CSV table of C-alpha atoms and ligand atoms in Angstrom, one decimal:
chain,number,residue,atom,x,y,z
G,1,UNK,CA,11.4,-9.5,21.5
G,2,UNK,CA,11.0,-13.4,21.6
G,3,UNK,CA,8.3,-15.2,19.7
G,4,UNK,CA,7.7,-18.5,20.0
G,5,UNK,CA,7.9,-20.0,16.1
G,6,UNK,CA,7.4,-23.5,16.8
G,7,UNK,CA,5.1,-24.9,14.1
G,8,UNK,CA,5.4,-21.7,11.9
G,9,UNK,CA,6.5,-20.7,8.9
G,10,UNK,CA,9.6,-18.5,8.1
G,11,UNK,CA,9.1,-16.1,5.0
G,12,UNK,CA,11.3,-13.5,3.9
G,13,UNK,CA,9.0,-10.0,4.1
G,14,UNK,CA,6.7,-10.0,1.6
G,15,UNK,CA,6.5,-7.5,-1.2
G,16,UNK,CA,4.0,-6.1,-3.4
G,17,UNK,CA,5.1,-4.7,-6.7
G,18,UNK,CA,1.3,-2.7,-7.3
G,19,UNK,CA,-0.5,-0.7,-4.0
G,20,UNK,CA,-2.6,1.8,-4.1
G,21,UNK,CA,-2.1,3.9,-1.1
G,22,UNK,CA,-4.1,6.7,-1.9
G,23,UNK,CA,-2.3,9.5,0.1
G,24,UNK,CA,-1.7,12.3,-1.2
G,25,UNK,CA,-5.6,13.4,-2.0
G,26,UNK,CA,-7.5,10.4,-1.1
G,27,UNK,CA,-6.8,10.3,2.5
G,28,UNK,CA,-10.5,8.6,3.2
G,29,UNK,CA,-10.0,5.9,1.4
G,30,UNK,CA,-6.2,5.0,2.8
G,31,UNK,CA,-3.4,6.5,3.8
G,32,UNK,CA,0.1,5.5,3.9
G,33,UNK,CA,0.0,4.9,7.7
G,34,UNK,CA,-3.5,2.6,7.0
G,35,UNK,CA,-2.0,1.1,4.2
G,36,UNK,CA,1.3,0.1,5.6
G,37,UNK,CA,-0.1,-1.3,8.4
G,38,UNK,CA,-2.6,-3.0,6.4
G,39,UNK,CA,0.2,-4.3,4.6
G,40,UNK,CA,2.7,-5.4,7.9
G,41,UNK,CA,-0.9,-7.3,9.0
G,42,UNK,CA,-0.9,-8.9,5.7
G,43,UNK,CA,3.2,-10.1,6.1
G,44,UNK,CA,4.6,-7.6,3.8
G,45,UNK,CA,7.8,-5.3,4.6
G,46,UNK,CA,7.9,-2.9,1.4
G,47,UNK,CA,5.3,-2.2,-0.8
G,48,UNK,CA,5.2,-0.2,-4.3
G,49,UNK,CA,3.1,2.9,-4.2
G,50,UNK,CA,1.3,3.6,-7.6
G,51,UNK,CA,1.6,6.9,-9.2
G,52,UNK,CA,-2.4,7.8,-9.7
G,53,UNK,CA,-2.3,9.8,-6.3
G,54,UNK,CA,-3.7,13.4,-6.2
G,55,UNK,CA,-1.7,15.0,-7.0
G,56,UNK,CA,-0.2,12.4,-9.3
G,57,UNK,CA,3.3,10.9,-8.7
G,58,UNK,CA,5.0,12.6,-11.4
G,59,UNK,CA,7.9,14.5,-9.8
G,60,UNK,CA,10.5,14.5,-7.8
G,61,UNK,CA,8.5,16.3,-5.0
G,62,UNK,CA,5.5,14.0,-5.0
G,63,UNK,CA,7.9,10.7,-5.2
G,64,UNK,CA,10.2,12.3,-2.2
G,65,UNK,CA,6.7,12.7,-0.4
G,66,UNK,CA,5.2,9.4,-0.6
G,67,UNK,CA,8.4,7.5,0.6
G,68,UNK,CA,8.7,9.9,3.4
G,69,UNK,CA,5.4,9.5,4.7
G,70,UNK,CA,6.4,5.0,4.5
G,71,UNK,CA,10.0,6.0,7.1
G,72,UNK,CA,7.4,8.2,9.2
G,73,UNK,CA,5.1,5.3,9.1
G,74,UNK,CA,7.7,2.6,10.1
G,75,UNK,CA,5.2,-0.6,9.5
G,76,UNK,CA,6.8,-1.0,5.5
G,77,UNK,CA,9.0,0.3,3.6
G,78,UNK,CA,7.0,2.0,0.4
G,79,UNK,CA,8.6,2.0,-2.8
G,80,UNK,CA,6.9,4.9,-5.2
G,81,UNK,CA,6.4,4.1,-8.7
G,82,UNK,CA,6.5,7.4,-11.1
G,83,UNK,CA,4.1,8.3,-13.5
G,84,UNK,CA,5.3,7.7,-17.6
G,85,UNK,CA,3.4,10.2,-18.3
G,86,UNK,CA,2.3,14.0,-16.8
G,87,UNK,CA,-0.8,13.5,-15.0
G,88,UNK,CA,-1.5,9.9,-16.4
G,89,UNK,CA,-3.0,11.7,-19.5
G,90,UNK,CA,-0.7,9.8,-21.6
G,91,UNK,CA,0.6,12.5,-23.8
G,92,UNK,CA,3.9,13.9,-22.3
G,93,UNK,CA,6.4,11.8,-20.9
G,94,UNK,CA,7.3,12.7,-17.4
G,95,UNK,CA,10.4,13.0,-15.8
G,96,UNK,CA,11.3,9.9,-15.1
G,97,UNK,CA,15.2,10.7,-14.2
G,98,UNK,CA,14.4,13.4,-12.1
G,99,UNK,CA,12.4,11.4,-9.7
G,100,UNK,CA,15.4,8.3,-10.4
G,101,UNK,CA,17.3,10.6,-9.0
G,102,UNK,CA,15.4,12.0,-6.1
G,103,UNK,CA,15.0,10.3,-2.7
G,104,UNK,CA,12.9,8.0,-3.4
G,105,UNK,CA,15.2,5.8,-6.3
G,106,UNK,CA,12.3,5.2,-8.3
G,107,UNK,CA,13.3,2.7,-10.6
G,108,UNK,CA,9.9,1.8,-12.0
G,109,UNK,CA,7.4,3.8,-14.3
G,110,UNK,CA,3.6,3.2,-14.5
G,111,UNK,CA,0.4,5.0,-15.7
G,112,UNK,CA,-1.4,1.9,-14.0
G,113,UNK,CA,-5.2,2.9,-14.2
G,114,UNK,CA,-4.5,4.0,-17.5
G,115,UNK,CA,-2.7,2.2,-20.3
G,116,UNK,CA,0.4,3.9,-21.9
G,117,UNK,CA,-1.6,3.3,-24.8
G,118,UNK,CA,0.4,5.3,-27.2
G,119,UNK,CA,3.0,3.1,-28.8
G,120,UNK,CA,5.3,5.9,-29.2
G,121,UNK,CA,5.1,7.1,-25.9
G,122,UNK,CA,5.9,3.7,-24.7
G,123,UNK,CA,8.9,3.0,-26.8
G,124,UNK,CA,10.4,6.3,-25.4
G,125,UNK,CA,9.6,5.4,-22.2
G,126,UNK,CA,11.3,2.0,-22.8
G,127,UNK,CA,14.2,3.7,-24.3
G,128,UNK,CA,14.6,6.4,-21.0
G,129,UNK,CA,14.5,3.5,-18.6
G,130,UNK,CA,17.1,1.2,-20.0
G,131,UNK,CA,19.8,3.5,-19.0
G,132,UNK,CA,19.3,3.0,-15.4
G,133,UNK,CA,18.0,-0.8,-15.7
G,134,UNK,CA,14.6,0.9,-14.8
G,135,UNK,CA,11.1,-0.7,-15.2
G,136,UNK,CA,7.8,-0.2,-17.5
G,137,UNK,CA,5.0,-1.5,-15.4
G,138,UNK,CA,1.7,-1.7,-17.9
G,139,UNK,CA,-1.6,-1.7,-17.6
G,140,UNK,CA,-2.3,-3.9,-20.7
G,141,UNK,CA,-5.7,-2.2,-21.9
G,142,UNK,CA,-6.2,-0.9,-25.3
G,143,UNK,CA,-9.0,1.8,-24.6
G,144,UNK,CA,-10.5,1.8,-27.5
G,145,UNK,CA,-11.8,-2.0,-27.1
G,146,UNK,CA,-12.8,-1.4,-23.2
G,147,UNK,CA,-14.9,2.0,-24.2
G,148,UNK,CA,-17.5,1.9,-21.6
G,149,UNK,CA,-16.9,-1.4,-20.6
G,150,UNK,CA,-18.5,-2.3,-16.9
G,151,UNK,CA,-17.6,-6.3,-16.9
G,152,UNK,CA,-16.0,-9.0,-18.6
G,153,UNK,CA,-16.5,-9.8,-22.1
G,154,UNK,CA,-18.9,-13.0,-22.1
G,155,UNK,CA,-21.9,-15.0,-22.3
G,156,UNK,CA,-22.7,-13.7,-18.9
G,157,UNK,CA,-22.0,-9.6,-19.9
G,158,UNK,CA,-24.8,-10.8,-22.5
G,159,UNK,CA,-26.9,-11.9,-20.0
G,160,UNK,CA,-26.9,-9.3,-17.1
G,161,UNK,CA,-27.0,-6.3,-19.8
G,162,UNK,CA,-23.7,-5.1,-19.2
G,163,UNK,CA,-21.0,-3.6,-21.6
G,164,UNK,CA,-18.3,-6.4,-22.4
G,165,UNK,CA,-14.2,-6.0,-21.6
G,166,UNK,CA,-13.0,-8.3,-23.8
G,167,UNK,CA,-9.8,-10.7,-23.1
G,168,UNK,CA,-8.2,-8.9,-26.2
G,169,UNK,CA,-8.2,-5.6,-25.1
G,170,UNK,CA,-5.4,-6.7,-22.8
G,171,UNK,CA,-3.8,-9.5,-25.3
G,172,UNK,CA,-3.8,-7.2,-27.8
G,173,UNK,CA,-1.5,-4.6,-25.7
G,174,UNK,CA,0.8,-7.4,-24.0
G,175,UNK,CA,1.2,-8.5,-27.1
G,176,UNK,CA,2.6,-5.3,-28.3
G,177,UNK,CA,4.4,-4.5,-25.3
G,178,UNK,CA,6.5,-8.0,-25.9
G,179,UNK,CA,7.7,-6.7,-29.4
G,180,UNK,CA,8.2,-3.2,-27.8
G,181,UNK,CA,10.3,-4.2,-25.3
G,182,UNK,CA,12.6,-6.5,-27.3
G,183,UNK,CA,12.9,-3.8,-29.8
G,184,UNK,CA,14.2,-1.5,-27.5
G,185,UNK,CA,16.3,-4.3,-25.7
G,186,UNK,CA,14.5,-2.8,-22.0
G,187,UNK,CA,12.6,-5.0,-19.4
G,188,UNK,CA,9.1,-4.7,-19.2
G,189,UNK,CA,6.3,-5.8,-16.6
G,190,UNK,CA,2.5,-6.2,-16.7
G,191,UNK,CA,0.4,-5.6,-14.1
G,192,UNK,CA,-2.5,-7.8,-13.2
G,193,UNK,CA,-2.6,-10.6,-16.0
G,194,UNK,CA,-6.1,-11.6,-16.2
G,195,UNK,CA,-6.2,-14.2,-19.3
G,196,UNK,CA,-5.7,-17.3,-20.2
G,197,UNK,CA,-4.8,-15.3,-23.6
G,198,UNK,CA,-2.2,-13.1,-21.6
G,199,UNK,CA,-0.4,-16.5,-20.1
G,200,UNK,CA,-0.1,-17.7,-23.5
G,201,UNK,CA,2.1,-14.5,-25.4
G,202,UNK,CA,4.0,-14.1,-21.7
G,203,UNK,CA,4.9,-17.7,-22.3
G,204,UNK,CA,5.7,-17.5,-26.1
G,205,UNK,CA,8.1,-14.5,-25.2
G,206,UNK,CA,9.9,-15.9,-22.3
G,207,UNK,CA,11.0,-18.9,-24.6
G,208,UNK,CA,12.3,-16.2,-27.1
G,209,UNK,CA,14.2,-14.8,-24.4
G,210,UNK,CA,12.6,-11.6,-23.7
G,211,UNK,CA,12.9,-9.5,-20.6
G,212,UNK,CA,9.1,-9.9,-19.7
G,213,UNK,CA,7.9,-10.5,-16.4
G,214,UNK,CA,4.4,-10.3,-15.0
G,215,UNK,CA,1.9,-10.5,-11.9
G,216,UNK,CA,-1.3,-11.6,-11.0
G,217,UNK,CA,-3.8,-10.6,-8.2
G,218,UNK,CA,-5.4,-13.5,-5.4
G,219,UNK,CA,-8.8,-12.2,-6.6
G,220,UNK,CA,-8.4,-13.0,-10.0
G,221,UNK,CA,-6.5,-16.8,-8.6
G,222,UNK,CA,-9.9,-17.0,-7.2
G,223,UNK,CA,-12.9,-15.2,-8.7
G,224,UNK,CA,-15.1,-15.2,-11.3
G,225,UNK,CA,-17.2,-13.2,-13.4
G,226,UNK,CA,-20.2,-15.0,-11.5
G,227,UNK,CA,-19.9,-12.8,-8.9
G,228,UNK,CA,-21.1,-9.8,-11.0
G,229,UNK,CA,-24.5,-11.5,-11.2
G,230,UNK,CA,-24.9,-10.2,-7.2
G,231,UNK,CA,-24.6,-6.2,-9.1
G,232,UNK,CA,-22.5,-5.6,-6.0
G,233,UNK,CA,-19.5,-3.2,-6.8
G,234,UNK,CA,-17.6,-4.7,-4.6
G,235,UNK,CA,-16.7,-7.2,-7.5
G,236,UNK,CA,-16.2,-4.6,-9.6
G,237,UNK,CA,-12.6,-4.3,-10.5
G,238,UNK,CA,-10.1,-3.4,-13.5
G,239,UNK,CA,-9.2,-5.9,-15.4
G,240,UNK,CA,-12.2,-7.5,-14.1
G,241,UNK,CA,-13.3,-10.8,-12.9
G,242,UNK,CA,-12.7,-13.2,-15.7
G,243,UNK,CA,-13.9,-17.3,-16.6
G,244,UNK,CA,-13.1,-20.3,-14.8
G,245,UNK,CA,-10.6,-21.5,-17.7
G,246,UNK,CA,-8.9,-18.2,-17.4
G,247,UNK,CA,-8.2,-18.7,-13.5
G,248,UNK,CA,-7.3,-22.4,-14.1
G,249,UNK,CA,-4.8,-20.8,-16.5
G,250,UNK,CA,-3.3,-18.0,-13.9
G,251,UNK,CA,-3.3,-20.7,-11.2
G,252,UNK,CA,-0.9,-22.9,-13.5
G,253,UNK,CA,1.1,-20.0,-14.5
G,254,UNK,CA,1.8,-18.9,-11.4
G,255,UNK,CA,2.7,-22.4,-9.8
G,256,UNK,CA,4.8,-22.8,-12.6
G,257,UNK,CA,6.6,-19.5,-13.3
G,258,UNK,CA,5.2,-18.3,-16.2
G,259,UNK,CA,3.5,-15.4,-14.1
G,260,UNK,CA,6.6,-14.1,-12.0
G,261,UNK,CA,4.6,-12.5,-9.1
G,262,UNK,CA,1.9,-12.2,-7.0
G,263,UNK,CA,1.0,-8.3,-6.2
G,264,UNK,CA,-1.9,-7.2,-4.8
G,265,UNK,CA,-3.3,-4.2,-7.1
G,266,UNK,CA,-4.8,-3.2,-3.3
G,267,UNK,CA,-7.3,-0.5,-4.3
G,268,UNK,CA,-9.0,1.1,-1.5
G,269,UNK,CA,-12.0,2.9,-2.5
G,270,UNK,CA,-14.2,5.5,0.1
G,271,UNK,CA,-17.5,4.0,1.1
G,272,UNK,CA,-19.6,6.2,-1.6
G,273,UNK,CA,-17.5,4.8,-4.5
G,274,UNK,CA,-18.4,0.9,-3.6
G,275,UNK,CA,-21.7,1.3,-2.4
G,276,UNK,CA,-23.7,3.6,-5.4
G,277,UNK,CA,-25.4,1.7,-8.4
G,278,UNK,CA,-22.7,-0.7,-10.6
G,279,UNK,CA,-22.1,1.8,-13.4
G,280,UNK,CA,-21.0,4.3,-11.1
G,281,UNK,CA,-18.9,2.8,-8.4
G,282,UNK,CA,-14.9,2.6,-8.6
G,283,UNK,CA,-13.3,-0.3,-9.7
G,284,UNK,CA,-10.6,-1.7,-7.3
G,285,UNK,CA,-10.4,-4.1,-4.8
G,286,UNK,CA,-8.8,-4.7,-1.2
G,287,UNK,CA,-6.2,-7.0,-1.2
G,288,UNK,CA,-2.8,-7.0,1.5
G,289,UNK,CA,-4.4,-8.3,4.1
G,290,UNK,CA,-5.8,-11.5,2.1
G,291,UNK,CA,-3.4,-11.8,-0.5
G,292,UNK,CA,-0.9,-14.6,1.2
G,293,UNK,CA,-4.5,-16.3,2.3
G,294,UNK,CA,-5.6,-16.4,-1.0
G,295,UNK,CA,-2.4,-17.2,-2.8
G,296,UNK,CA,-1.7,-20.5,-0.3
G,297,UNK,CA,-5.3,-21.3,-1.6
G,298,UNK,CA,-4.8,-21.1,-5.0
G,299,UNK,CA,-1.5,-23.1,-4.8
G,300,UNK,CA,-3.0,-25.7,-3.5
G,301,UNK,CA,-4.1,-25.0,0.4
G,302,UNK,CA,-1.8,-24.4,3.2
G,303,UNK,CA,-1.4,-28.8,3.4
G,304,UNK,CA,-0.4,-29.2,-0.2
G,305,UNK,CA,1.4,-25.6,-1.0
G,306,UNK,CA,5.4,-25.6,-1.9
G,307,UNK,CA,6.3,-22.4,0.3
G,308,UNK,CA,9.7,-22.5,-1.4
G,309,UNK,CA,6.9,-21.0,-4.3
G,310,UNK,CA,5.3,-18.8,-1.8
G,311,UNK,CA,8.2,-17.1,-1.2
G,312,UNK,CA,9.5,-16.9,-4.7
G,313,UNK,CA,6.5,-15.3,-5.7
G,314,UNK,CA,5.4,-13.4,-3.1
G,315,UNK,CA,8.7,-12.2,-1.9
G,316,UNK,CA,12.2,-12.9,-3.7
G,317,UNK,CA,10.8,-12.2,-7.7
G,318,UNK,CA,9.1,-8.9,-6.4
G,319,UNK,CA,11.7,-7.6,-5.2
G,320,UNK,CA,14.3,-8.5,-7.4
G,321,UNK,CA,11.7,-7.1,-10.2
G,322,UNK,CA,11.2,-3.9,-8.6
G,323,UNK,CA,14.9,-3.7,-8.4
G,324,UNK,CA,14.9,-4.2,-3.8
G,325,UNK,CA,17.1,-7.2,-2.9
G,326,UNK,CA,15.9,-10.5,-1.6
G,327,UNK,CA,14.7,-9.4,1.5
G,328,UNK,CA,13.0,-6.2,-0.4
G,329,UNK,CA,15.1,-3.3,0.6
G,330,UNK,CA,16.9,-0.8,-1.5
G,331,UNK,CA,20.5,-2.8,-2.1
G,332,UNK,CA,22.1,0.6,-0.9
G,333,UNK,CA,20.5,0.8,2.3
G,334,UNK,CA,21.5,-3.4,2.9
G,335,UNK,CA,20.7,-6.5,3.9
G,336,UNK,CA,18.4,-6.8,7.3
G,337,UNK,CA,15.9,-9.2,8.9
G,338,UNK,CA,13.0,-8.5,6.9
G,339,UNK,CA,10.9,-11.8,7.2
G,340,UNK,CA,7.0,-12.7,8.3
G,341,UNK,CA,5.6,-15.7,10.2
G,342,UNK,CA,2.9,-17.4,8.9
G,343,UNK,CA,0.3,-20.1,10.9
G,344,UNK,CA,-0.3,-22.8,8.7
G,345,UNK,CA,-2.7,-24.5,10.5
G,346,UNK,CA,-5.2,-21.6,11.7
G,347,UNK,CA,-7.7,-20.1,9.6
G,348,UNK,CA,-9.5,-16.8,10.3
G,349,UNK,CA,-12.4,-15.0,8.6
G,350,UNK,CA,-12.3,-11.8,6.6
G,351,UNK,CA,-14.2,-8.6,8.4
G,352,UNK,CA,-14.1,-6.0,6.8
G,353,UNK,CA,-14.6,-3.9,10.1
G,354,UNK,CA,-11.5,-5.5,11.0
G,355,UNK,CA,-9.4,-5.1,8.8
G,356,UNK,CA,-6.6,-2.1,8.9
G,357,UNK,CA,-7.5,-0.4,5.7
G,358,UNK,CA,-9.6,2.8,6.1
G,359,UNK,CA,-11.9,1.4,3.1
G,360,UNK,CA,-13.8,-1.4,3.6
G,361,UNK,CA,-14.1,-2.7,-0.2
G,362,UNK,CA,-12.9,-6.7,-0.4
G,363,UNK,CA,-14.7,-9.1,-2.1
G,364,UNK,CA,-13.6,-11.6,0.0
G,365,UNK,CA,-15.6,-10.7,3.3
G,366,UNK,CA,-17.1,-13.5,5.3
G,367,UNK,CA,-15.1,-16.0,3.8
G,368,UNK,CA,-13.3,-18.6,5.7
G,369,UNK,CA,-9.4,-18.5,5.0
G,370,UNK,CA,-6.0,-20.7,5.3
G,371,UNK,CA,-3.2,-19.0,7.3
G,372,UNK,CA,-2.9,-16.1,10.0
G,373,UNK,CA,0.1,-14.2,10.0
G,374,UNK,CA,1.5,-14.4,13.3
G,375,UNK,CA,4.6,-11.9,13.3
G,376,UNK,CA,6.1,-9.7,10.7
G,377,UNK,CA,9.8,-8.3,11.4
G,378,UNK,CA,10.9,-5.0,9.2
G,379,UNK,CA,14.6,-4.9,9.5
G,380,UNK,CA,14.8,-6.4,12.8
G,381,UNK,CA,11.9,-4.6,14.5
G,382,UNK,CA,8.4,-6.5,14.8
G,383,UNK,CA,5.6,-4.7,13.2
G,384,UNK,CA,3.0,-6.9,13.9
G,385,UNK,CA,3.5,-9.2,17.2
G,386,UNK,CA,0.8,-12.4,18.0
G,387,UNK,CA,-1.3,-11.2,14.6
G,388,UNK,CA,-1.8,-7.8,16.0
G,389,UNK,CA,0.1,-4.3,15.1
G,390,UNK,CA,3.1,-3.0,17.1
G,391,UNK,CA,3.2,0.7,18.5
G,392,UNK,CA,5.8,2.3,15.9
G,393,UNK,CA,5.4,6.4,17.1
G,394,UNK,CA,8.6,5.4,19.2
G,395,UNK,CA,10.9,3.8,17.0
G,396,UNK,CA,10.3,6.9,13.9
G,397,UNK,CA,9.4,10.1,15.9
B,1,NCD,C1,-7.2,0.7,-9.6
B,1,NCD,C2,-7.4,1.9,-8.7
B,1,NCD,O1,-8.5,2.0,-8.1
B,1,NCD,O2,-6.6,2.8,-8.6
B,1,NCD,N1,-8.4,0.1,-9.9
B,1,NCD,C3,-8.6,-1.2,-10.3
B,1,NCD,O3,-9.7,-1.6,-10.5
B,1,NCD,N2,-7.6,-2.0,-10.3
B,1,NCD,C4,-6.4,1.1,-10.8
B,1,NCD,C5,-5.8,-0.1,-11.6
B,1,NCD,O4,-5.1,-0.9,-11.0
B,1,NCD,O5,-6.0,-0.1,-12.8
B,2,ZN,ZN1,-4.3,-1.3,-13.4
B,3,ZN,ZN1,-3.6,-0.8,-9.8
C-alpha cells in the first residue's frame, strides 16, 4: 500500500479506554463489526469494550466472546473490560481472575452504567486487582443523589422542570474512590469526569501521589447543559451535559494533564431509545468517529493544537492505562505499526447517515469539524484508506 502523507499528520493508533459496542444482545444498536469500523474511521486501532452487554461481561466465556468477535472483525483490536460485579447489580463481586486469565487478558474492571457504589464492594475489588496490576474503572455516581435525575443539577434543570444531577453526586464518589484506592495501595480510573469539582480532588490527589488517573469525553470538552433546552434526547447522556465553567475546567485539565485521557464513552442507542419523549429515552451518545475532531477543537483548533498532546492523550496514556503498550497492543503479542493519518487542513460535516455506527444518536450532527482522518494502519495493514474503510473478510477469514 502507498499513501501519499505529505502535509499529514502521523499518530500512533488511537485508543479508547470506554466503548460501548453493544454486541452480545444489542446487535441493532452496534455491533462489534459496526463499531470497530466506526472506530478505524474515527483513527483508532484498539478499543475497550464495556462490560453492560447482554448478557453482561462477567465471565470468562462472555470476555473470550467479545475479543473474538474484534480478530474476526480485523478493523481494531477490542480490549473487554469485565464486570466488578455479577450482572452490574453491584452485590457479588465477579470473577475478575477468571476472565484475567482467559483469552481476553482483561486487566480492567468496571460496572460503568452503574456505580460500584458499595464501598465495600469496591475496596475488595481494589484489593483483587492489585495482584495482577489490574484496573478499577468507575462510574463516579452516588445513586442515591442522581434518584430520578433526567439533567444536570442547575438553574436551567429549575427552569425546563427537569430532575437535577448534581456535580456532587460524582465529587462525592471520586472523592471516596481517591481515599479507597490509596488505602488499598491499587490504581484506580474514573470514567467520564464531568466537573469542574471532579478536576479539583483528581488534582489534589495526584500531588499526594496517588495512583489516580482519569478521562473525559469530546461532548462534555464541548457541550453544555443548554442543549437540553431543545428536549431532544439526543443530548441526553450520563453524566450529563454540564456548565460552561465546568467545560473551561475539563478543557484546562486535559491540556494540562490533570485529566489523563480522552475516551469516547461511545454509546450507541437503537432509533426508539433516542427518538421517544426525554424521560424515556437512553442516555448515551455517539462518539469514535468525532472524538479526534472534537478533541483538536477543544485544544485549541487543528492551527493552534500541540499534537505531541493529541497523542498523549488520545493514544500513549490510554493505552499504557489500560495496560496495551504505546502503540495499544497487548505487550505479549508486540510492537507493530499501529498509527492513523490525520488531515489537518480539511474539515468535513457530521451525517449521521454516514456515519459507520448502526445507531444514529450524536449530538454533534450537522456541525462543521477540524480534521478528516485520511488512513488508519492496524499492525501494518490499512483499515481505512483515502477516509474510507478497507475490505477486511480477506485478511481474517
Ligand atoms: C452508557 C450506555 O449507554 O451504556 N450511557 C451513557 O449515558 N453514558 C453507560 C455509561 O457510560 O454510563
Ligand atoms: Zn458511565
Ligand atoms: Zn459508558
Amino acid at each position: 500500500t502507498v499513501v501519499d502523507a505529505q502535509g499529514l499528520v502521523l499518530l500512533p493508533g488511537l485508543v479508547d479506554l470506554h466503548t460501548h459496542l453493544r454486541e452480545p444482545g444489542r446487535e441493532d444498536a452496534e455491533t462489534v463489526l459496526s463499531g470497530t469500523q466506526a472506530a478505524a474511521r474515527g483513527g483508532y486501532t484498539a478499543v475497550c469494550a464495556m462490560a453492560n452487554s447482554q448478557p453482561v461481561a462477567d465471565t470468562a466465556g462472555v470476555v473470550e466472546q467479545v475479543w473474538r468477535l474484534g480478530q474476526e472483525a480485523g478493523y481494531a483490536d477490542v480490549q473487554p473490560i469485565g464486570a466488578v460485579s455479577i450482572g452490574l447489580q453491584g452485590e457479588t463481586m465477579a470473577e475478575l481472575g477468571t476472565m484475567n486469565a482467559s483469552k481476553a487478558h482483561v486487566r480492567m474492571f468496571s460496572d460503568d452504567g452503574h456505580c460500584v457504589s458499595d464501598p465495600q464492594l469496591m475496596r475488595r475489588a481494589l484489593e483483587y486487582v492489585k495482584t495482577f496490576d489490574g484496573l478499577i474503572a468507575q462510574h463516579a455516581e452516588e445513586p442515591r443523589l442522581t434518584q430520578g435525575a433526567q439533567m444536570h443539577e442547575g438553574e436551567l434543570s429549575s427552569r425546563l422542570g427537569l430532575a437535577g444531577w448534581p456535580a456532587v453526586a460524582e465529587e462525592a464518589i471520586i472523592a471516596r474512590d481517591v481515599l479507597l484506592a490509596d488505602y488499598v495501595g491499587s490504581r484506580v480510573h474514573f470514567c467520564h469526569v464531568s466537573t469542574a469539582g471532579s478536576v479539583d480532588i483528581i488534582a489534589a490527589a495526584k500531588r499526594k501521589g496517588i495512583n489516580v488517573t482519569a478521562e473525559v469525553c469530546p461532548h462534555h470538552l464541548l457541550l453544555t447543559d443548554e442543549r437540553v433546552a431543545s428536549y431532544d434526547p439526543v443530548f441526553k447522556v450520563n453524566p450529563p451535559l454540564r456548565e460552561s465553567s465546568d467545560v473551561a475546567a475539563l478543557r484546562t485539565a486535559l491540556a494540562e494533564g490533570i485529566i489523563d485521557a480522552v475516551a469516547t464513552d461511545h454509546a450507541p442507542h437503537a432509533e426508539q431509545d433516542k427518538t421517544c419523549e426525554w424521560a424515556h429515552a437512553r442516555p448515551g451518545m455517539l462518539g469514535l468517529e468525532t472524538a479526534l475532531s472534537i478533541t483538536v477543537e477543544a485544544l485549541g483548533g487543528p492551527d493552534n493544537v500541540d499534537w505531541d498532546i493529541v497523542a498523549e492523550r488520545c493514544s500513549r496514556t490510554p493505552a499504557r492505562i489500560a495496560g496495551l503498550d504505546d502503540h495499544g497492543h497487548d505487550p505479549e503479542v508486540g510492537q507493530q505499526a499501529n498509527f492513523t493519518l490525520i488531515d489537518p487542513t480539511t474539515t468535513w460535516t457530521v451525517v449521521p447517515d454516514e456515519l459507520s455506527s448502526i445507531a444514529r444518536n450524536t449530538p454533534f450532527a450537522g456541525l462543521n469539524l477540524p480534521c478528516t482522518v485520511q488512513a488508519t494502519f492496524l499492525r501494518g495493514e490499512a483499515t481505512v484508506l483515502d477516509g474510507k474503510l478497507t475490505d477486511r473478510s480477506q485478511e481474517t477469514a
